Tab-separated table of C-alpha atoms and ligand atoms in Angstrom:
chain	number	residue	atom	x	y	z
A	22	UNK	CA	-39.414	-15.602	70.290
A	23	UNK	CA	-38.586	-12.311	72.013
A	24	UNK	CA	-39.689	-9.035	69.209
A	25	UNK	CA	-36.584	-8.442	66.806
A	26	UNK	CA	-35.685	-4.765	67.229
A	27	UNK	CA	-34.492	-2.984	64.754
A	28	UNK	CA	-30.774	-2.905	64.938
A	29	UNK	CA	-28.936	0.301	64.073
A	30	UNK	CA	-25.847	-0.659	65.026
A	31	UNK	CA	-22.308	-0.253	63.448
A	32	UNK	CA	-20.834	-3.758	63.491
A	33	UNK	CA	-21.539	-6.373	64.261
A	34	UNK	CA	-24.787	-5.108	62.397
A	35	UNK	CA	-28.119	-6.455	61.386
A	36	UNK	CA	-28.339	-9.638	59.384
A	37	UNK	CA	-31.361	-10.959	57.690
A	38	UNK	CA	-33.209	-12.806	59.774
A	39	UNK	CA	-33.856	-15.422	57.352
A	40	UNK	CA	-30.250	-15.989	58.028
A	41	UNK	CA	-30.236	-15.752	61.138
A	42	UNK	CA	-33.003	-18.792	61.233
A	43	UNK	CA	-31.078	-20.956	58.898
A	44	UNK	CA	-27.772	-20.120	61.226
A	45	UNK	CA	-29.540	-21.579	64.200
A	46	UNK	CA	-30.845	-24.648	62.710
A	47	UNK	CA	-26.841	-25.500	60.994
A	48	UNK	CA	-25.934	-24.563	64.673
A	49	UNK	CA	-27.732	-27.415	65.757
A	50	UNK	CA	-27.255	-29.947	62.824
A	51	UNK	CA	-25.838	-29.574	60.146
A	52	UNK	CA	-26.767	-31.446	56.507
A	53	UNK	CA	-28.369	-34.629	58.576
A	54	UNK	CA	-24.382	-35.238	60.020
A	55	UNK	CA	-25.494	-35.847	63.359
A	56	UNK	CA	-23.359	-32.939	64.106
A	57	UNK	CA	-23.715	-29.219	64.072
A	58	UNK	CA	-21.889	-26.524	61.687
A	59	UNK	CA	-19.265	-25.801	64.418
A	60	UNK	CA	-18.469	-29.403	64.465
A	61	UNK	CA	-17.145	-30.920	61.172
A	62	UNK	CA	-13.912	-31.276	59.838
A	63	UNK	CA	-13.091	-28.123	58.015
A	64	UNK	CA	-11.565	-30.964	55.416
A	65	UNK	CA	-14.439	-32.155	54.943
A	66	UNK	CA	-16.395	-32.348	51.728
A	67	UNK	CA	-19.361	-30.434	53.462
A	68	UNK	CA	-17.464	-27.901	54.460
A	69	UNK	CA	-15.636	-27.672	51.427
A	70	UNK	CA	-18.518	-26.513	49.529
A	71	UNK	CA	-19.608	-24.335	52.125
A	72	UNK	CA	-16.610	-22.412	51.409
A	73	UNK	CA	-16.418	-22.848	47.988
A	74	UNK	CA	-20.009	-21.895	47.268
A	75	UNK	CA	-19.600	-18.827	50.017
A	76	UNK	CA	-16.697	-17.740	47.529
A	77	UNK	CA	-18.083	-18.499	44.504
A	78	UNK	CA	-21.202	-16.619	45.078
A	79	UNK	CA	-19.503	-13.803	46.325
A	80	UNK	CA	-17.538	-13.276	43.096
A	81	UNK	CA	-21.081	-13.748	41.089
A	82	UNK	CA	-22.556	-11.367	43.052
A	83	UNK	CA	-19.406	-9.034	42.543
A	84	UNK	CA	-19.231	-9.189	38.701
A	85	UNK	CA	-15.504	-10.624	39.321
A	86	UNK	CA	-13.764	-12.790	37.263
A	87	UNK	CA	-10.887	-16.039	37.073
A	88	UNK	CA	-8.278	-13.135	37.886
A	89	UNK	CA	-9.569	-12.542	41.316
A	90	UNK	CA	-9.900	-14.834	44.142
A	91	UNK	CA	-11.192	-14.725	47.324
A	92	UNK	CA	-9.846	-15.796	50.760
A	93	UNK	CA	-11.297	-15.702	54.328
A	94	UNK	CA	-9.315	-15.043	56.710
A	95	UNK	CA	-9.240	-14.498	60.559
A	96	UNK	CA	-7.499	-10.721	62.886
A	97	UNK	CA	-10.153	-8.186	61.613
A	98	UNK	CA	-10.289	-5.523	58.859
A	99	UNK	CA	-7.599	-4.098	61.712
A	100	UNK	CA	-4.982	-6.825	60.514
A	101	UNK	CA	-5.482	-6.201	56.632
A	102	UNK	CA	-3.569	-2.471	57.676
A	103	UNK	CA	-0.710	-4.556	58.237
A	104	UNK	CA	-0.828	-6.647	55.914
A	105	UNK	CA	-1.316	-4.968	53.075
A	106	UNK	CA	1.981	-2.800	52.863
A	107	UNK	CA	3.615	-6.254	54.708
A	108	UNK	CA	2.866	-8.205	51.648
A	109	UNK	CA	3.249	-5.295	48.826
A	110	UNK	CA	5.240	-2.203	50.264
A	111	UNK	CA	8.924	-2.697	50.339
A	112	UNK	CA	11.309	-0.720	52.536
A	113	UNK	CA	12.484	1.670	49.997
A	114	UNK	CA	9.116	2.262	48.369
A	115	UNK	CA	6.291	3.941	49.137
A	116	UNK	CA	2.450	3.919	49.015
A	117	UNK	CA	-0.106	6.609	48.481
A	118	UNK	CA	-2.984	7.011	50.975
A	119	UNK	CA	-5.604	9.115	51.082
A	120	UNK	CA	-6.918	9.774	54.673
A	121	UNK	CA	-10.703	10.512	55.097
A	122	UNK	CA	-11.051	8.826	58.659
A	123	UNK	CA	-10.272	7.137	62.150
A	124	UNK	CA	-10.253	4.061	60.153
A	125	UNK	CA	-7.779	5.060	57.322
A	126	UNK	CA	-5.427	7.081	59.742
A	127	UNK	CA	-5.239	3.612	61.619
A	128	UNK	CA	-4.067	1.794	58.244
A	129	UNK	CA	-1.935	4.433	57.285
A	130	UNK	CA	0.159	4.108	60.957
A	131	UNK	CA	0.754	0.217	59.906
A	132	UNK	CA	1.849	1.585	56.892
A	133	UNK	CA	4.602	3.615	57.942
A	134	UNK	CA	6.167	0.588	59.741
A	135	UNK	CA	7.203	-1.001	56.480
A	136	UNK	CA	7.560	1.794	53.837
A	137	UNK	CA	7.311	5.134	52.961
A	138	UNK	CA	3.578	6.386	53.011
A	139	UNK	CA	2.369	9.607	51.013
A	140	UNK	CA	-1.056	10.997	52.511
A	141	UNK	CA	-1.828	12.388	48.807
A	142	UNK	CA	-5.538	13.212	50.033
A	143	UNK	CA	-6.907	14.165	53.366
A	144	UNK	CA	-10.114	15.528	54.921
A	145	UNK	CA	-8.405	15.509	58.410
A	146	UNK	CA	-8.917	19.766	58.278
A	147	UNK	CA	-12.495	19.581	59.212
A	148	UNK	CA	-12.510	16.712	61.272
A	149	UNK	CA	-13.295	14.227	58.227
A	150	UNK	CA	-16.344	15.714	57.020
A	151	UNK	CA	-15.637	15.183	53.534
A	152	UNK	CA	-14.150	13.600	50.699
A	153	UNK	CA	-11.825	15.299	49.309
A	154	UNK	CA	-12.046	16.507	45.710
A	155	UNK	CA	-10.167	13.374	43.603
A	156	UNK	CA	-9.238	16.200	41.227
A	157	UNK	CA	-7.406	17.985	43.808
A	158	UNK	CA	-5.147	14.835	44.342
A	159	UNK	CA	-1.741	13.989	42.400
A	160	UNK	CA	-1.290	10.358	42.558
A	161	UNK	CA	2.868	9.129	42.217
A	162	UNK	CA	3.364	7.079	38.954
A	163	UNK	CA	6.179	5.246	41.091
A	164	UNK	CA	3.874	3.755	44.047
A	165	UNK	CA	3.487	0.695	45.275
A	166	UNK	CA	-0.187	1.177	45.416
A	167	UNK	CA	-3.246	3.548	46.620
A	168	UNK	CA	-5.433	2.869	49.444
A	169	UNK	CA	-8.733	4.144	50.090
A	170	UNK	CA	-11.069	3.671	52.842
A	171	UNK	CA	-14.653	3.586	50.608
A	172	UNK	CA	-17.117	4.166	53.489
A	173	UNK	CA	-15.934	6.192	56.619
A	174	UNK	CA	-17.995	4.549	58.978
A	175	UNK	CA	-17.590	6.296	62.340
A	176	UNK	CA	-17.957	9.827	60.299
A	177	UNK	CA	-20.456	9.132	57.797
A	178	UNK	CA	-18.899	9.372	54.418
A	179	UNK	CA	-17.981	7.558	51.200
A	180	UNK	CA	-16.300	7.622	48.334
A	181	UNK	CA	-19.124	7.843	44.912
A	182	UNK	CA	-15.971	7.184	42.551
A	183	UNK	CA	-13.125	6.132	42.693
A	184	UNK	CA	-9.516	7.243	41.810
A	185	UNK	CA	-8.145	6.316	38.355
A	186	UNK	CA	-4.590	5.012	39.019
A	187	UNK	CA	-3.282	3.746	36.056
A	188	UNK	CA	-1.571	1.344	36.547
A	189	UNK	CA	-0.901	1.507	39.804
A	190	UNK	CA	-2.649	-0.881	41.732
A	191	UNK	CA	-5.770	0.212	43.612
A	192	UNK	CA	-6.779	-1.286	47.377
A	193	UNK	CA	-9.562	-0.201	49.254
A	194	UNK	CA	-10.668	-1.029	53.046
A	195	UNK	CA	-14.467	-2.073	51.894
A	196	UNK	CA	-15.676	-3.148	55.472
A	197	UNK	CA	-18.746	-1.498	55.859
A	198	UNK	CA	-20.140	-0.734	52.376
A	199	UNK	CA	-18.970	-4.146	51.242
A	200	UNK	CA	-21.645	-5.425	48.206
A	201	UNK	CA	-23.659	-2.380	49.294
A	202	UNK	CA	-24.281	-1.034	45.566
A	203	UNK	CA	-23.450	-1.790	42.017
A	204	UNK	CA	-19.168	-0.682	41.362
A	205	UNK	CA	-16.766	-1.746	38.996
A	206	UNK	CA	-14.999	-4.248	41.177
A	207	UNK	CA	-12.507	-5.063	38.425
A	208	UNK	CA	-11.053	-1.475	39.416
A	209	UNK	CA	-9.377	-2.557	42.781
A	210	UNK	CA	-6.393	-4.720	42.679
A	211	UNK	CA	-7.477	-5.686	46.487
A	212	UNK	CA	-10.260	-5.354	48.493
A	213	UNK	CA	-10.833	-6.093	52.424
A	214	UNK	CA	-13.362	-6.235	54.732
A	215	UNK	CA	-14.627	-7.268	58.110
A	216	UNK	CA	-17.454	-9.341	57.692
A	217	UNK	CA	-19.661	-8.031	60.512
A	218	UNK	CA	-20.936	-4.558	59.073
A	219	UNK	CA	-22.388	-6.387	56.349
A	220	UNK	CA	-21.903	-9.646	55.219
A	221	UNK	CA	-21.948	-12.116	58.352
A	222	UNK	CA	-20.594	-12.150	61.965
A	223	UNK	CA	-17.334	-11.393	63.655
A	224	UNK	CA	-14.336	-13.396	62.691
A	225	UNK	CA	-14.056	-13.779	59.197
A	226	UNK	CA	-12.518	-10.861	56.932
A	227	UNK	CA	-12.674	-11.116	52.988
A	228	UNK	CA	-9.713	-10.220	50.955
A	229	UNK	CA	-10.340	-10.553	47.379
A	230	UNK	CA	-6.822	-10.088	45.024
A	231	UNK	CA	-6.291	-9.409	41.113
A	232	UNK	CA	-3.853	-11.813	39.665
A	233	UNK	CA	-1.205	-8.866	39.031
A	234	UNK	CA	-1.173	-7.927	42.410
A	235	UNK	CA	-0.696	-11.235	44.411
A	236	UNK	CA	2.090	-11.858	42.040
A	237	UNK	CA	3.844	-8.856	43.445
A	238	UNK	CA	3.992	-9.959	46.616
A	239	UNK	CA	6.480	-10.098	48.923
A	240	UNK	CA	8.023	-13.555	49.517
A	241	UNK	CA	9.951	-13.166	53.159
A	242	UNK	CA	7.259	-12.235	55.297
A	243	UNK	CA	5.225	-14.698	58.004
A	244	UNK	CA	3.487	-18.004	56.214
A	245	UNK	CA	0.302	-16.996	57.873
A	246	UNK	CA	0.235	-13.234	57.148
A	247	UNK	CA	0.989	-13.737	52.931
A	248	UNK	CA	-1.608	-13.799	51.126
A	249	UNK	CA	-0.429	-16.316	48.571
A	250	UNK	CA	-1.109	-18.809	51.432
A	251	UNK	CA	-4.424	-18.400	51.533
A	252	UNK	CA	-5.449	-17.770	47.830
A	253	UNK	CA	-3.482	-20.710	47.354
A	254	UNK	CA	-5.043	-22.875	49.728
A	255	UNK	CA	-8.340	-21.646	49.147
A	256	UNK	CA	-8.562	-20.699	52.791
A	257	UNK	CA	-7.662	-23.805	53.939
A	258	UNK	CA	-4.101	-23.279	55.060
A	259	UNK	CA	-4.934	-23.957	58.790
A	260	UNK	CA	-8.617	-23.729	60.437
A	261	UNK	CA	-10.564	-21.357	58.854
A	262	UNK	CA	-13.406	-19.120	60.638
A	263	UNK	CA	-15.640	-22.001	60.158
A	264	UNK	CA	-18.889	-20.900	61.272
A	265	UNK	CA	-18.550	-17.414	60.408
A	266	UNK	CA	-17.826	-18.799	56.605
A	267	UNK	CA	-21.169	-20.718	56.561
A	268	UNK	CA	-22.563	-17.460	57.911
A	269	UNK	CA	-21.381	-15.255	54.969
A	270	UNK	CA	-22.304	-18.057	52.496
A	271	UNK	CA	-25.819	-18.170	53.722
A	272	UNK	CA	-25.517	-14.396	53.219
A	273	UNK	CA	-24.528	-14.605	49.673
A	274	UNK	CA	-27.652	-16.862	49.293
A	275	UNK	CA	-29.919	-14.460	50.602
A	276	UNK	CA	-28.474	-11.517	48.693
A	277	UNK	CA	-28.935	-13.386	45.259
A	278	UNK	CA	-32.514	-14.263	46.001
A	279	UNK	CA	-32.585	-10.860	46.649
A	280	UNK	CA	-31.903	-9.759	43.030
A	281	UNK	CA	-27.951	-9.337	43.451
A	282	UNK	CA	-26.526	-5.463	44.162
A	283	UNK	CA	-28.691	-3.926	41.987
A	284	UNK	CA	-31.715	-4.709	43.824
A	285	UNK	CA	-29.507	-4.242	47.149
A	286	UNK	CA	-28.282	-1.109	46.119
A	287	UNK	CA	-31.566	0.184	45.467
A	288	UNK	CA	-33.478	-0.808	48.438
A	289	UNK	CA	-29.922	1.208	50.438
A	290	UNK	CA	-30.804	4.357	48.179
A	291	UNK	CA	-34.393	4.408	49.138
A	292	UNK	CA	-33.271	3.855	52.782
A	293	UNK	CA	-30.691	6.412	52.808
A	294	UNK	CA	-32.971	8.763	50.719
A	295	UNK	CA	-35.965	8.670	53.861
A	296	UNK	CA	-33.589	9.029	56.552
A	297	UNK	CA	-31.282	12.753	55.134
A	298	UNK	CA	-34.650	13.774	53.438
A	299	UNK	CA	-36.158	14.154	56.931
A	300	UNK	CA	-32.738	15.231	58.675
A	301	UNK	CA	-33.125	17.754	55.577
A	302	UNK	CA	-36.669	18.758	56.130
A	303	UNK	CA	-36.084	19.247	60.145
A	304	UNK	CA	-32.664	21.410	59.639
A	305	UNK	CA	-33.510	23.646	62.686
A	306	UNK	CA	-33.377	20.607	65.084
A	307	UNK	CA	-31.254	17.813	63.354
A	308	UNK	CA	-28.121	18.627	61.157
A	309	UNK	CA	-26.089	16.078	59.620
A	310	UNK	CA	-22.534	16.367	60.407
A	311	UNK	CA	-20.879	15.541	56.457
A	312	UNK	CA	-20.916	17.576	53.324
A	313	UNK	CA	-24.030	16.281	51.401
A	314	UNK	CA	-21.834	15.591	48.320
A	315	UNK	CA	-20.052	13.192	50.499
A	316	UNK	CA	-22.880	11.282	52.565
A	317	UNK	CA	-22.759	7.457	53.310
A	318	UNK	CA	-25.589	4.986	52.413
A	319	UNK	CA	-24.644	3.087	54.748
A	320	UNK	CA	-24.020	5.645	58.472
A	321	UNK	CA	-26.216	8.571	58.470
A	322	UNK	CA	-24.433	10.497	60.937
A	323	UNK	CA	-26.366	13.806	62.656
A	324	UNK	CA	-26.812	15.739	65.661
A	325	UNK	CA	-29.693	17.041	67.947
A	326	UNK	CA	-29.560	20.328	69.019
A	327	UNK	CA	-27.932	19.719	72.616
A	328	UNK	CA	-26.178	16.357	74.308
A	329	UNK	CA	-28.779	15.919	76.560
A	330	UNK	CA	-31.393	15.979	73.771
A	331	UNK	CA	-29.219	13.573	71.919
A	332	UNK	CA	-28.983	11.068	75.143
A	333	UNK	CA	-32.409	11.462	75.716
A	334	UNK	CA	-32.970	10.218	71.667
A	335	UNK	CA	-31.028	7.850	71.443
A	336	UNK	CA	-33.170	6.383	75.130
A	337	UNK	CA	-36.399	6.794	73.793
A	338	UNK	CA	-35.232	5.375	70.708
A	339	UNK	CA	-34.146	2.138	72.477
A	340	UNK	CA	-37.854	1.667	74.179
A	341	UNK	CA	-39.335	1.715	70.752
A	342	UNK	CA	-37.126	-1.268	69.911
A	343	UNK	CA	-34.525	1.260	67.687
A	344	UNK	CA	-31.153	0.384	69.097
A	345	UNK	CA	-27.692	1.334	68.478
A	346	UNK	CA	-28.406	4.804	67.167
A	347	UNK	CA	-25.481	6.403	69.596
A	348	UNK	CA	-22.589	8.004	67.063
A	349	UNK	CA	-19.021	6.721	67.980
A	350	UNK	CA	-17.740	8.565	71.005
A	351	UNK	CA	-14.822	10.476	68.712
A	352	UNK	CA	-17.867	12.553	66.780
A	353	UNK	CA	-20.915	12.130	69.475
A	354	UNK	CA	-23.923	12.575	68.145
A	355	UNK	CA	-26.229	9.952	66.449
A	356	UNK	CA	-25.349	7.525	63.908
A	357	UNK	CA	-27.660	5.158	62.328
A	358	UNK	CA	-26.095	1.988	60.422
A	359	UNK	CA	-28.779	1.221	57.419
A	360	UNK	CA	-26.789	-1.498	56.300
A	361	UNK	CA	-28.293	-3.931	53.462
A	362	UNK	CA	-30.283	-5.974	55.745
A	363	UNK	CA	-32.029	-3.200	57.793
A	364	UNK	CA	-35.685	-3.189	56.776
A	365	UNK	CA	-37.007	-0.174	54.783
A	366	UNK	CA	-39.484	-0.581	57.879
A	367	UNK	CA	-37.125	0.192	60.651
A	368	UNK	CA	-36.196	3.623	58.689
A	369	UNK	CA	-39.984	4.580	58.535
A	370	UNK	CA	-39.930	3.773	61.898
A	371	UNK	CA	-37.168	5.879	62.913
A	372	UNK	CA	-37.714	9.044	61.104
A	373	UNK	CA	-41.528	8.474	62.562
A	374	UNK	CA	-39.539	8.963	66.198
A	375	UNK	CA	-37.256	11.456	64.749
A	376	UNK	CA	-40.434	14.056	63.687
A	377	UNK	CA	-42.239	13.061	66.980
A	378	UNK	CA	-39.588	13.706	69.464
A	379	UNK	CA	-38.130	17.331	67.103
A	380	UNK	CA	-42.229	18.509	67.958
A	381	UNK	CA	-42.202	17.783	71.276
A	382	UNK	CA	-38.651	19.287	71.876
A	383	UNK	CA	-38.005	21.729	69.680
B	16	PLP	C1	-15.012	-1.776	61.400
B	16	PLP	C2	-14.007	-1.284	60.454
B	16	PLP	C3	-12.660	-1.694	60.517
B	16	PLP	C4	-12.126	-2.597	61.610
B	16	PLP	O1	-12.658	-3.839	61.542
B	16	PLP	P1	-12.229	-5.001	62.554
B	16	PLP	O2	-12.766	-6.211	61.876
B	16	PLP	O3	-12.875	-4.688	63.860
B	16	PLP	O4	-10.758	-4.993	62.667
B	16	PLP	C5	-11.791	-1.238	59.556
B	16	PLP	N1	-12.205	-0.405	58.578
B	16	PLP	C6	-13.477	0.030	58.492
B	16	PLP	C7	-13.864	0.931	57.392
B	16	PLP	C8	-14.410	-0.403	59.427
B	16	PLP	O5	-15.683	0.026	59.337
């Protein structure tokens, strides 16, 4: 096999390559079937307890209990903006939002097509830098929920706690810290997230909902856009994102061998810790573009001290098999995705690069 590179990408993102080995062989047969993964019925019994065990794990590994369920479902974290205030924000009411991001700016525009949205919070005055102080925010008693955005992944921050609501019901776009660390899951009524920044491939989105919530719901809206159709069905309403399912499941697998988010979340701290330590330690040539207080373990975001320095990086990077470290064009830059299964190995590796090429052009 061709040398894996280290994969710094955004999403789709790394996955363990024990996965990735175990992918390949159910991509060629599948439980001695005779047929492959992307073959069998999705009624079938095999592929019932693919799914079953993929959501069952999850919820393990999540600390949740028999008031949440998950569902997988197809469109993207990009489709949950809609369907969120679709399913709980009626035309009258009116949600609060807090906006620290491309990401939640984009859910709060599907918002506004169904409801009234308040941005309560929003770090849009320095070009999403931050998170804004939760003490600084007034939540409304009357609204339908809150919605956060916990990891700001083209910027480079996330949230470290969480909003106490009450009792109004908390949702929060999880795509790309998704079972990154150790939280009180119990806290969010719903949570969403694409499966590709860490969790599996492309196609599949997770949408875990708290009993009180999904009762809520609205009951005139699309069959295939409510989420009591899926919870219901257990995902099996019509043709689930088969393969990408198996995917995640084999990734829940992997992550309890692992020892479960504690042992995740501390293997992402050490990560994270290497990588702004020497971004720290070289401040006249690399600066990170967030408020410490507010940095991601998940997308270190910094610049170089010119573009073409940064191009030229982000090149030599590539020929030392370190790919994907160009920021998203809104904030330029570099960005490097540590997600759960990049080795501690490809940090090293990179900060190794990062003091070599600061000596030779700084
Ligand atoms: C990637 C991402 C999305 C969009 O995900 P799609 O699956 O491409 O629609 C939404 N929110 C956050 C925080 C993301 O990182």
């Amino acid at each position: 096999m061709a040398k894996r590179v280290f994969n710094f990408n955004p999403g789709p993102a790394t996955l363990p390559f024990e996965v990735v080995e175990e992918a390949s062989r159910g991509a060629l047969e599948f439980n001695n079937l005779g047929m492959s993964i992307m073959e069998i019925s999705h009624r079938s019994k095999d592929f019932e307890k693919v799914i079953q065990e993929a959501a069952a794990d999850m919820k393990e590994l999540l600390g949740l209990d028999e008031h949440f369920k998950v569902a997988f479902v197809g469109g993207g974290a990009s489709l949950q903006f809609a369907m969120v205030p679709m399913n709980y924000l009626r035309e009258d009411a009116f949600a609060d939002y807090i906006d620290t991001g491309e990401w939640a700016t984009k859910a709060i525009k599907e918002a506004k097509l169904f409801g009234k949205v308040n941005v309560v919070g929003s770090s849009a005055d320095k070009k999403f830098s931050y998170i804004p102080d939760l003490k600084g925010i007034t939540f409304n008693p009357g609204a339908a929920y809150v919605h956060v955005t916990s990891n700001n992944t083209i910027e480079g921050t996330e949230f470290h706690e969480f909003p106490k609501t009450g009792g109004v019901p908390l949702i929060v776009d999880m795509s790309s810290d998704f079972m990154a660390r150790e939280l009180d899951h119990k806290q969010f009524a719903l949570i969403y997230a694409g499966a590709q920044k860490n969790v599996g491939p492309a196609g599949v989105t997770i949408v875990i909902v708290r009993d009180d919530l999904l009762a809520r719901g609205k009951d005139k809206i699309p069959t295939m856009l409510n989420y009591k159709t899926h919870i219901e069905k257990e995902s099996l309403y019509n043709t689930p994102p088969a393969f990408a399912v198996y995917v995640v499941g084999l990734v829940m697998k992997w992550m309890k061998k692992a020892g479960g988010l504690k042992a995740i979340e501390k293997v992402n701290r050490e990560k994270a810790k290497i990588l702004y330590d020497a971004i720290d330690g070289m401040s006249a040539f690399y600066k990170g573009t967030v408020e410490p207080g507010s940095r991601s373990l998940m997308n270190v975001t910094f610049r170089l001290p010119s573009e073409p320095l940064e191009e030229a990086f982000v090149k030599e990077a590539k020929a030392q098999n370190l790919v994907g470290l160009k920021g998203h064009r809104s904030v330029g830059g570099c960005r490097a995705s540590i997600y759960n299964a990049l080795p501690v190995d490809g940090v090293k590796a990179l900060v190794e690069l990062m003091k070599d090429f600061a000596k030779r052009n700084g």
